mmCIF file of C-alpha atoms and ligand atoms in Angstrom:
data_model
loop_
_atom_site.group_PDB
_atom_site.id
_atom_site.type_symbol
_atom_site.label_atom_id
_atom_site.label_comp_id
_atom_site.label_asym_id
_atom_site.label_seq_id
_atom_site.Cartn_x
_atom_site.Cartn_y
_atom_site.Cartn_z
ATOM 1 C CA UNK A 1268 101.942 115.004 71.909
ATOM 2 C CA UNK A 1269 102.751 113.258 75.088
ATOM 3 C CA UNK A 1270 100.791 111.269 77.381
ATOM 4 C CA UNK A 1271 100.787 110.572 81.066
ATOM 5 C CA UNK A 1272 98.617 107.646 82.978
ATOM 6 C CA UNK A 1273 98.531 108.815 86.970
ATOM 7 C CA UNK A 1274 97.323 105.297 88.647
ATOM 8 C CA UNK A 1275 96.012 105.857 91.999
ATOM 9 C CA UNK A 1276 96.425 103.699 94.274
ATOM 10 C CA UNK A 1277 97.499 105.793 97.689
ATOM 11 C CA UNK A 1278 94.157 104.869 99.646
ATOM 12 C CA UNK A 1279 93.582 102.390 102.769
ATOM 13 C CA UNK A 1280 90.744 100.023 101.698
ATOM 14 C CA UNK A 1281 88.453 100.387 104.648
ATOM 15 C CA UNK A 1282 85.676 99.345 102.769
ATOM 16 C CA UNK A 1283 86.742 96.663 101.358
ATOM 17 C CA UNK A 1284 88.118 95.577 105.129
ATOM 18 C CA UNK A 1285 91.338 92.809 103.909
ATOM 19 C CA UNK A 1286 94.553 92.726 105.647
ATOM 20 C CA UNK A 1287 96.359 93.113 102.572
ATOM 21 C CA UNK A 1288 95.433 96.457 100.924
ATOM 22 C CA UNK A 1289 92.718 95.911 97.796
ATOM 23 C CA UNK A 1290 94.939 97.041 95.085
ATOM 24 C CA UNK A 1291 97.621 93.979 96.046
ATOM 25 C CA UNK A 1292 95.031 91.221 96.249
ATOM 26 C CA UNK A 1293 95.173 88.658 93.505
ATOM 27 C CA UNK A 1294 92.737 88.733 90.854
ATOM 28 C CA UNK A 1295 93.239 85.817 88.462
ATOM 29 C CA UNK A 1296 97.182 85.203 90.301
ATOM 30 C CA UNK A 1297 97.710 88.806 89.393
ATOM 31 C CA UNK A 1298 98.200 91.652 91.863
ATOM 32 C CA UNK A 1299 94.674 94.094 90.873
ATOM 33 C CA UNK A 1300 97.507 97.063 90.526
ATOM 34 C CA UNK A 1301 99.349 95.224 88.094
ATOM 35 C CA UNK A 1302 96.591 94.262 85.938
ATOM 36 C CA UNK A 1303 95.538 97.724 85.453
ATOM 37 C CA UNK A 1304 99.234 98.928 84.751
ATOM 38 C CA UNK A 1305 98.968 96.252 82.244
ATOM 39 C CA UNK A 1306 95.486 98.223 80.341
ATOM 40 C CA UNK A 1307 97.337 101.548 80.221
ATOM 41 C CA UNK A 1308 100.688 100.011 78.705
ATOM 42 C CA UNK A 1309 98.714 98.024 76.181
ATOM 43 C CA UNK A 1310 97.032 101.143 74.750
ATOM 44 C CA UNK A 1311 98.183 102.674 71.808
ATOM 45 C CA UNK A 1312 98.549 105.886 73.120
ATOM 46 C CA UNK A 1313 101.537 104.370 75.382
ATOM 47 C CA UNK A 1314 101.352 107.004 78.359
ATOM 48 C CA UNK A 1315 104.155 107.029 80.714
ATOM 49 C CA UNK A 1316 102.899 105.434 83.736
ATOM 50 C CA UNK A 1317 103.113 107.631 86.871
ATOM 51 C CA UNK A 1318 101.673 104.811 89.997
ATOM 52 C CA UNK A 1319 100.973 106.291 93.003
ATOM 53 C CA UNK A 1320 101.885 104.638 96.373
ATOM 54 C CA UNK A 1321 102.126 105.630 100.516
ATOM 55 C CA UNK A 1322 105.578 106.098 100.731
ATOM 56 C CA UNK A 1323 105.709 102.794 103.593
ATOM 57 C CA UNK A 1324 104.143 100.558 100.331
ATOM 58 C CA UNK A 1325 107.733 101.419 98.282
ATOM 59 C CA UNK A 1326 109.333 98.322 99.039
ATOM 60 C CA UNK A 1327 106.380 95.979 99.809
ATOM 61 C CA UNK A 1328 105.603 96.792 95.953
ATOM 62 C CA UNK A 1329 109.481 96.371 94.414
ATOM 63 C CA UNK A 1330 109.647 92.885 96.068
ATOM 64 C CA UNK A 1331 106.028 92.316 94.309
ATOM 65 C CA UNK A 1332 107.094 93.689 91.324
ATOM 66 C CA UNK A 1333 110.070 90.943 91.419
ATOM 67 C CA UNK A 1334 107.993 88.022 92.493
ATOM 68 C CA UNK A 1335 105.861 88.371 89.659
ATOM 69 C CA UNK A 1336 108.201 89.267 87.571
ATOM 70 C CA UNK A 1337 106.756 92.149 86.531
ATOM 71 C CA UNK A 1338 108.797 94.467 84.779
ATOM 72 C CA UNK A 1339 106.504 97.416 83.012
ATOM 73 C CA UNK A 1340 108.328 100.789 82.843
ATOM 74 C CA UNK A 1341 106.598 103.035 86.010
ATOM 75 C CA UNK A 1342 107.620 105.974 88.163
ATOM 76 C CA UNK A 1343 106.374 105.965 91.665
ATOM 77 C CA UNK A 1344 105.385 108.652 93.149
ATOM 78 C CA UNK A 1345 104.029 109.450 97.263
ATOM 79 C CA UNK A 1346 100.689 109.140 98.188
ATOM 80 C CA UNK A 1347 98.466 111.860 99.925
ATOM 81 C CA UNK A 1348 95.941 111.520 103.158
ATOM 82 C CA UNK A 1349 93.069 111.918 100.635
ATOM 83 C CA UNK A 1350 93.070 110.922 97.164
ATOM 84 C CA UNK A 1351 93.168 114.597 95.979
ATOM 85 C CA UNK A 1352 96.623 114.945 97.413
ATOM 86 C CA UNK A 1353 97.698 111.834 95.881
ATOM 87 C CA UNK A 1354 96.407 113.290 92.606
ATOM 88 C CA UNK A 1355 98.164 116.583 93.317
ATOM 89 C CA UNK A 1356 101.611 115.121 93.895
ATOM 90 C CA UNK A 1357 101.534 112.972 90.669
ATOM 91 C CA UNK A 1358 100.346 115.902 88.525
ATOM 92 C CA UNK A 1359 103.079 118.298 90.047
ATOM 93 C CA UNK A 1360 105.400 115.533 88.794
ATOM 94 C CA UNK A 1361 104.793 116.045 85.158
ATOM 95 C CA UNK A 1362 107.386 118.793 83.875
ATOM 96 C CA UNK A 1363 106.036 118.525 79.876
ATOM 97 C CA UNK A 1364 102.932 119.614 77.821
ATOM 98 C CA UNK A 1365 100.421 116.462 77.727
ATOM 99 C CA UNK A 1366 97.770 115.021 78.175
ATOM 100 C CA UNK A 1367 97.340 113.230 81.055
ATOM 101 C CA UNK A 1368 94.816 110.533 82.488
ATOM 102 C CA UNK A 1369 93.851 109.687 85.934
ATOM 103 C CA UNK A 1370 92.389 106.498 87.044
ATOM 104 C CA UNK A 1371 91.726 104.589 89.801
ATOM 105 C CA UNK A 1372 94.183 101.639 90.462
ATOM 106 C CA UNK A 1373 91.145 99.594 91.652
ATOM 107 C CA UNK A 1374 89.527 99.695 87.864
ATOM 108 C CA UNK A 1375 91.591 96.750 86.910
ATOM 109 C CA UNK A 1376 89.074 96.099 84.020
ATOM 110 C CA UNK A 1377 89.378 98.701 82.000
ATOM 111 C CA UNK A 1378 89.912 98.520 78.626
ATOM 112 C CA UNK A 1379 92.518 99.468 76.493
ATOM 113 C CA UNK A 1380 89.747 100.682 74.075
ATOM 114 C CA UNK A 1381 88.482 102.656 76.674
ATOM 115 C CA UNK A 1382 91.780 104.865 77.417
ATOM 116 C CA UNK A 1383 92.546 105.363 74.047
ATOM 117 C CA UNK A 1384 88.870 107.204 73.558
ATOM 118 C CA UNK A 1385 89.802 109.315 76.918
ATOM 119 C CA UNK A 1386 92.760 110.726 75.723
ATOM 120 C CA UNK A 1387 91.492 111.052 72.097
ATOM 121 C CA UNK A 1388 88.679 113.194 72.965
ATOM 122 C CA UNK A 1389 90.327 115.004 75.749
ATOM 123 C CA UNK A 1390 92.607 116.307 72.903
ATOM 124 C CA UNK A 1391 89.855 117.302 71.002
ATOM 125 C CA UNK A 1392 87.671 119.025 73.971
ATOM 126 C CA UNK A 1393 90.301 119.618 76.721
ATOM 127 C CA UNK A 1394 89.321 116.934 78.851
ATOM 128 C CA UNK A 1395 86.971 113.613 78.907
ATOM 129 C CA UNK A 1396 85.474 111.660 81.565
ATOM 130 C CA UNK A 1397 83.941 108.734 81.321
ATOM 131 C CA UNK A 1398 80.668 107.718 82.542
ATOM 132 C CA UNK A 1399 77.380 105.525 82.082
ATOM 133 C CA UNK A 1400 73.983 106.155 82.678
ATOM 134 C CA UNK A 1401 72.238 104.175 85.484
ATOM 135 C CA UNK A 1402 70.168 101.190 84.901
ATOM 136 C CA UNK A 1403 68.631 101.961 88.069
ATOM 137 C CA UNK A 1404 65.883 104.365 88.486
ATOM 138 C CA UNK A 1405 67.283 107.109 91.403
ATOM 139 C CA UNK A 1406 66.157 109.312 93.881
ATOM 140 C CA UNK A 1407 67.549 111.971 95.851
ATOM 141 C CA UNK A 1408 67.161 112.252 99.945
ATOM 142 C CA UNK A 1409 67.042 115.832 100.966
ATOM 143 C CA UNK A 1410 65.919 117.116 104.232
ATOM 144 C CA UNK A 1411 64.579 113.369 105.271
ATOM 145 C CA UNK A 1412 62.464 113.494 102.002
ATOM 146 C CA UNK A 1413 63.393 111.375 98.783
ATOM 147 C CA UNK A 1414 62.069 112.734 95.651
ATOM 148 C CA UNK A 1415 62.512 110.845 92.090
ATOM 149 C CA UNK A 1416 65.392 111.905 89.379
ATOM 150 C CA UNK A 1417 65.189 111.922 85.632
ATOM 151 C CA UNK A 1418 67.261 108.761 84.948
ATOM 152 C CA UNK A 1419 68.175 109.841 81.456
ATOM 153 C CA UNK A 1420 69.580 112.874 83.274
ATOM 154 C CA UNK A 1421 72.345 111.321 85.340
ATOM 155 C CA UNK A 1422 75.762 109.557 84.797
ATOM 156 C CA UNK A 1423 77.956 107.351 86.766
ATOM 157 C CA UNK A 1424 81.102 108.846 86.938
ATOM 158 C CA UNK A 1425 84.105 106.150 86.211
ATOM 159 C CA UNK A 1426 87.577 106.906 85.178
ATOM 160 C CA UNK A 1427 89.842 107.053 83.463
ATOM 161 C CA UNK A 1428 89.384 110.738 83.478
ATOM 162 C CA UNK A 1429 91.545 112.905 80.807
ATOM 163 C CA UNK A 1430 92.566 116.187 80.848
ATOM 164 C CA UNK A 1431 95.667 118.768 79.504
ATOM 165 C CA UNK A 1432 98.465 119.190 82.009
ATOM 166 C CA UNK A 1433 97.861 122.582 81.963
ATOM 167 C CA UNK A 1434 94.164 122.473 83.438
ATOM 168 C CA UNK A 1435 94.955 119.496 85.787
ATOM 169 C CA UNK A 1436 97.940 121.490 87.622
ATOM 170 C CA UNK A 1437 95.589 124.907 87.345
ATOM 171 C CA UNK A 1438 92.846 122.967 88.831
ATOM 172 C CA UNK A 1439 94.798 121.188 92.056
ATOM 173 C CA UNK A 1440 96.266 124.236 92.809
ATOM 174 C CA UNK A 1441 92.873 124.950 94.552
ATOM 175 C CA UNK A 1442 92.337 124.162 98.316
ATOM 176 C CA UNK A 1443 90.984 120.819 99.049
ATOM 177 C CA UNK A 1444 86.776 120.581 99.421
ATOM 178 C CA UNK A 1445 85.307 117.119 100.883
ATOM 179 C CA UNK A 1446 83.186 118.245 97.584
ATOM 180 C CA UNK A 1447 86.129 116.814 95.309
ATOM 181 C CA UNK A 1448 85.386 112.788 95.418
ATOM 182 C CA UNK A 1449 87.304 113.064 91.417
ATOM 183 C CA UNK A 1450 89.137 115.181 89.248
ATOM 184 C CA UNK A 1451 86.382 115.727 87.257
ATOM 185 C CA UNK A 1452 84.850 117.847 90.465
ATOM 186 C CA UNK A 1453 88.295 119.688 90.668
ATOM 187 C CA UNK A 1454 88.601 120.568 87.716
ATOM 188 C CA UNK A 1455 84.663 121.828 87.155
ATOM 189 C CA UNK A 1456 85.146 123.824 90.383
ATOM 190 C CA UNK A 1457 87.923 125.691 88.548
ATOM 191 C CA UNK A 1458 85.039 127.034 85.956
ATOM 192 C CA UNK A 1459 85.500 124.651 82.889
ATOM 193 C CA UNK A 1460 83.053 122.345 81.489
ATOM 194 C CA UNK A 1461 83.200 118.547 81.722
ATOM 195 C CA UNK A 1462 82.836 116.546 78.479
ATOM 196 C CA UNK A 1463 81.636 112.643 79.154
ATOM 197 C CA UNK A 1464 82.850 109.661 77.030
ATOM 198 C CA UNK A 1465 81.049 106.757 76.992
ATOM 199 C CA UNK A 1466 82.195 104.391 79.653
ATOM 200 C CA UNK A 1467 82.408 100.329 80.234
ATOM 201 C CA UNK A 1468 80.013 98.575 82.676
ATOM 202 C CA UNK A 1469 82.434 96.108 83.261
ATOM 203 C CA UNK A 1470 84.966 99.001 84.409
ATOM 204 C CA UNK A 1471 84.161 98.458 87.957
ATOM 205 C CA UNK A 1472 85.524 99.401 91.106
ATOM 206 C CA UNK A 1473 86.875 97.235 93.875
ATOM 207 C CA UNK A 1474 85.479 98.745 96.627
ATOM 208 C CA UNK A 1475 83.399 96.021 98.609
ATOM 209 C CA UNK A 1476 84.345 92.350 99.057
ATOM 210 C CA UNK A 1477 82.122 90.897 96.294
ATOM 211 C CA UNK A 1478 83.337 93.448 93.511
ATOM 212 C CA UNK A 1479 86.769 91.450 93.700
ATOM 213 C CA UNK A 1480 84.358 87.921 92.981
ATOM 214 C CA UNK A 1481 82.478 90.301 90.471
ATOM 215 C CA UNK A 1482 85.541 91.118 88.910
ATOM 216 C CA UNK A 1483 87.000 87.292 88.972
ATOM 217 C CA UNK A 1484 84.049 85.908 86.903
ATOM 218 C CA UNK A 1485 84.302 89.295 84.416
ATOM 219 C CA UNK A 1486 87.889 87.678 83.781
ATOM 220 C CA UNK A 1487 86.660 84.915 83.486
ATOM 221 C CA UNK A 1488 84.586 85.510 80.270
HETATM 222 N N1 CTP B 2632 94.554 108.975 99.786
HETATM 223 C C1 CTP B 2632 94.171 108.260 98.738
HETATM 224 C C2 CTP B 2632 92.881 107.664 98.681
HETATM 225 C C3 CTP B 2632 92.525 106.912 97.570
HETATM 226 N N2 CTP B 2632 93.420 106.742 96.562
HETATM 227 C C4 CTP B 2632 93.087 105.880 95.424
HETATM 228 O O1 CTP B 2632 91.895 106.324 94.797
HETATM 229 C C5 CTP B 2632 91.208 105.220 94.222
HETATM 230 C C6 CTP B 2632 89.708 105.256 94.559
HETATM 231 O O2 CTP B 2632 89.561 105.312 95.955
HETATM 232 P P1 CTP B 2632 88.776 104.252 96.858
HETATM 233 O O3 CTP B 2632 88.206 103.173 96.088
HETATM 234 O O4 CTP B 2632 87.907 105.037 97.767
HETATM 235 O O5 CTP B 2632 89.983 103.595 97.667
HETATM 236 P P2 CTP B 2632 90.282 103.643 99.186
HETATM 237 O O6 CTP B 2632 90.406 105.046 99.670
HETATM 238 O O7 CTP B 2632 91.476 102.764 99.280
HETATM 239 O O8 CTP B 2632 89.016 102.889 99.829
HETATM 240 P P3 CTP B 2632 88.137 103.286 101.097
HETATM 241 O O9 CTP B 2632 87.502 104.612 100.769
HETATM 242 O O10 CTP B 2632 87.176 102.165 101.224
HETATM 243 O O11 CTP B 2632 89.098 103.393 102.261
HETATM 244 C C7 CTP B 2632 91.888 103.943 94.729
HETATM 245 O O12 CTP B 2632 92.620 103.352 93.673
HETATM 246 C C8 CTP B 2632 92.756 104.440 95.847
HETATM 247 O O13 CTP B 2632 93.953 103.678 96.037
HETATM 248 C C9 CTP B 2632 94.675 107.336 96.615
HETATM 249 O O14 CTP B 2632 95.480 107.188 95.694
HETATM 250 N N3 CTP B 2632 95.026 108.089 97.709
HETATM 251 C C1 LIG B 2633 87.013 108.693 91.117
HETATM 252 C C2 LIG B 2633 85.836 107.778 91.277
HETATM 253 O O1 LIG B 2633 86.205 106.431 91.066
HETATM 254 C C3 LIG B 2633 84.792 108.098 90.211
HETATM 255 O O2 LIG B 2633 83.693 107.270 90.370
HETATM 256 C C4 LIG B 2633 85.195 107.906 92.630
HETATM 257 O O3 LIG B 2633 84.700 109.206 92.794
HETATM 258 C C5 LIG B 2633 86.111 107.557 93.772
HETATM 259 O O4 LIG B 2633 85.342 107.584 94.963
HETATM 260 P P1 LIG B 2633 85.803 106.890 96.299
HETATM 261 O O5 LIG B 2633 84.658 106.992 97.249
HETATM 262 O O6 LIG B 2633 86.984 107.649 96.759
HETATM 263 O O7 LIG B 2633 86.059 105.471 95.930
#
């Protein structure tokens, strides 16, 4: 079988409010996309990495890859105005049966443990997210009201998330919904079930300033 890793990492930041778009900062000297290139080509299921990029970040990202020397095979592909499209143009990339995992360039923690459980079980099922539970006790705001969830009854969606070529580029054929915020939404929307692998606390995303600090001192131990 073959495997494919799509990194994302098309989007603007705005949350996270730096000059220098969040998935160049340094984290430990290293650029955050780099260091989660680094997770999917130390996995044993050695994908081909697809990295997706706005077209203007081409060159900004081959002198990178030169300063820092950094010199693991990757195709680059366009980015999209939302991160659907940037899904969509990666997946309609992929010419040969595989499996194929999508993951968020700004997860620079994950581990290499981690993918190889996505793609194992996405073989077996068809696809595999994964996901934790919440530590937090959660409630829902509907109609200015909040009412209490069962805990036990909700997940945390993180990626990577897995699935065959052939349901990913089924699936993204479909017209773009503000409801898709993953591929795991995409992909339900298109009538199949979604199958949830356990997932890593420490697989954060760098979306706010202090998740960058958070993910410094997670290094760091
Ligand atoms: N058009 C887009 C939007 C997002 N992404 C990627 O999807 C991942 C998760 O998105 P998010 O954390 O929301 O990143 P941004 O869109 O960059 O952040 P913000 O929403 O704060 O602007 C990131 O790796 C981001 O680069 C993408 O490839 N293409
Ligand atoms: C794909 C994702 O990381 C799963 O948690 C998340 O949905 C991305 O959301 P964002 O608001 O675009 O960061």
């Amino acid at each position: 079988m073959k495997y494919y890793a799509v990194i994302v990492a098309g989007g603007s930041g705005n949350r996270m409010q730096t000059e220098t778009p969040k998935q160049f900062l340094l984290l430990k000297n290293l650029p955050v996309l780099m260091h989660t290139i680094k997770a999917f080509a130390q996995s044993d299921t050695q994908p081909k990495i697809i990295v997706v990029l706005h077209e203007n970040q081409h060159k900004y990202w081959a002198r990178l890859c030169e300063e820092f020397n950094f010199n693991i095979p990757h195709t680059l592909i366009a980015g999209g105005t939302e991160r659907f499209y940037s899904v969509k143009n990666a997946v309609e990339s992929i010419k040969e049966e595989s499996f194929v995992a999508i993951h968020d360039a700004v997860r620079p923690l994950v581990s290499t443990v981690l993918i190889d459980n996505c793609f194992r079980s996405a073989e077996m099922q068809g696809n595999a997210i994964a996901a934790v539970q919440s530590s937090d006790s959660v409630r829902m705001l509907k109609n200015g009201k909040t009412s209490a969830l069962k805990r036990d009854e909700i997940y945390l969606v993180q990626t990577p998330q897995t699935f065959s070529l052939e349901i990913l580029k089924k699936a993204y054929k479909q017209d773009f919904t503000t409801h898709f915020t993953d591929d795991a939404s995409v992909v339900e929307a298109d009538g199949y079930e979604i199958n949830i692998v356990e997932g890593e606390r420490n697989n954060i995303k760098i979306t706010y300033p202090i998740d960058l600090e958070l993910a410094e001192l997670l290094l760091k131990n």
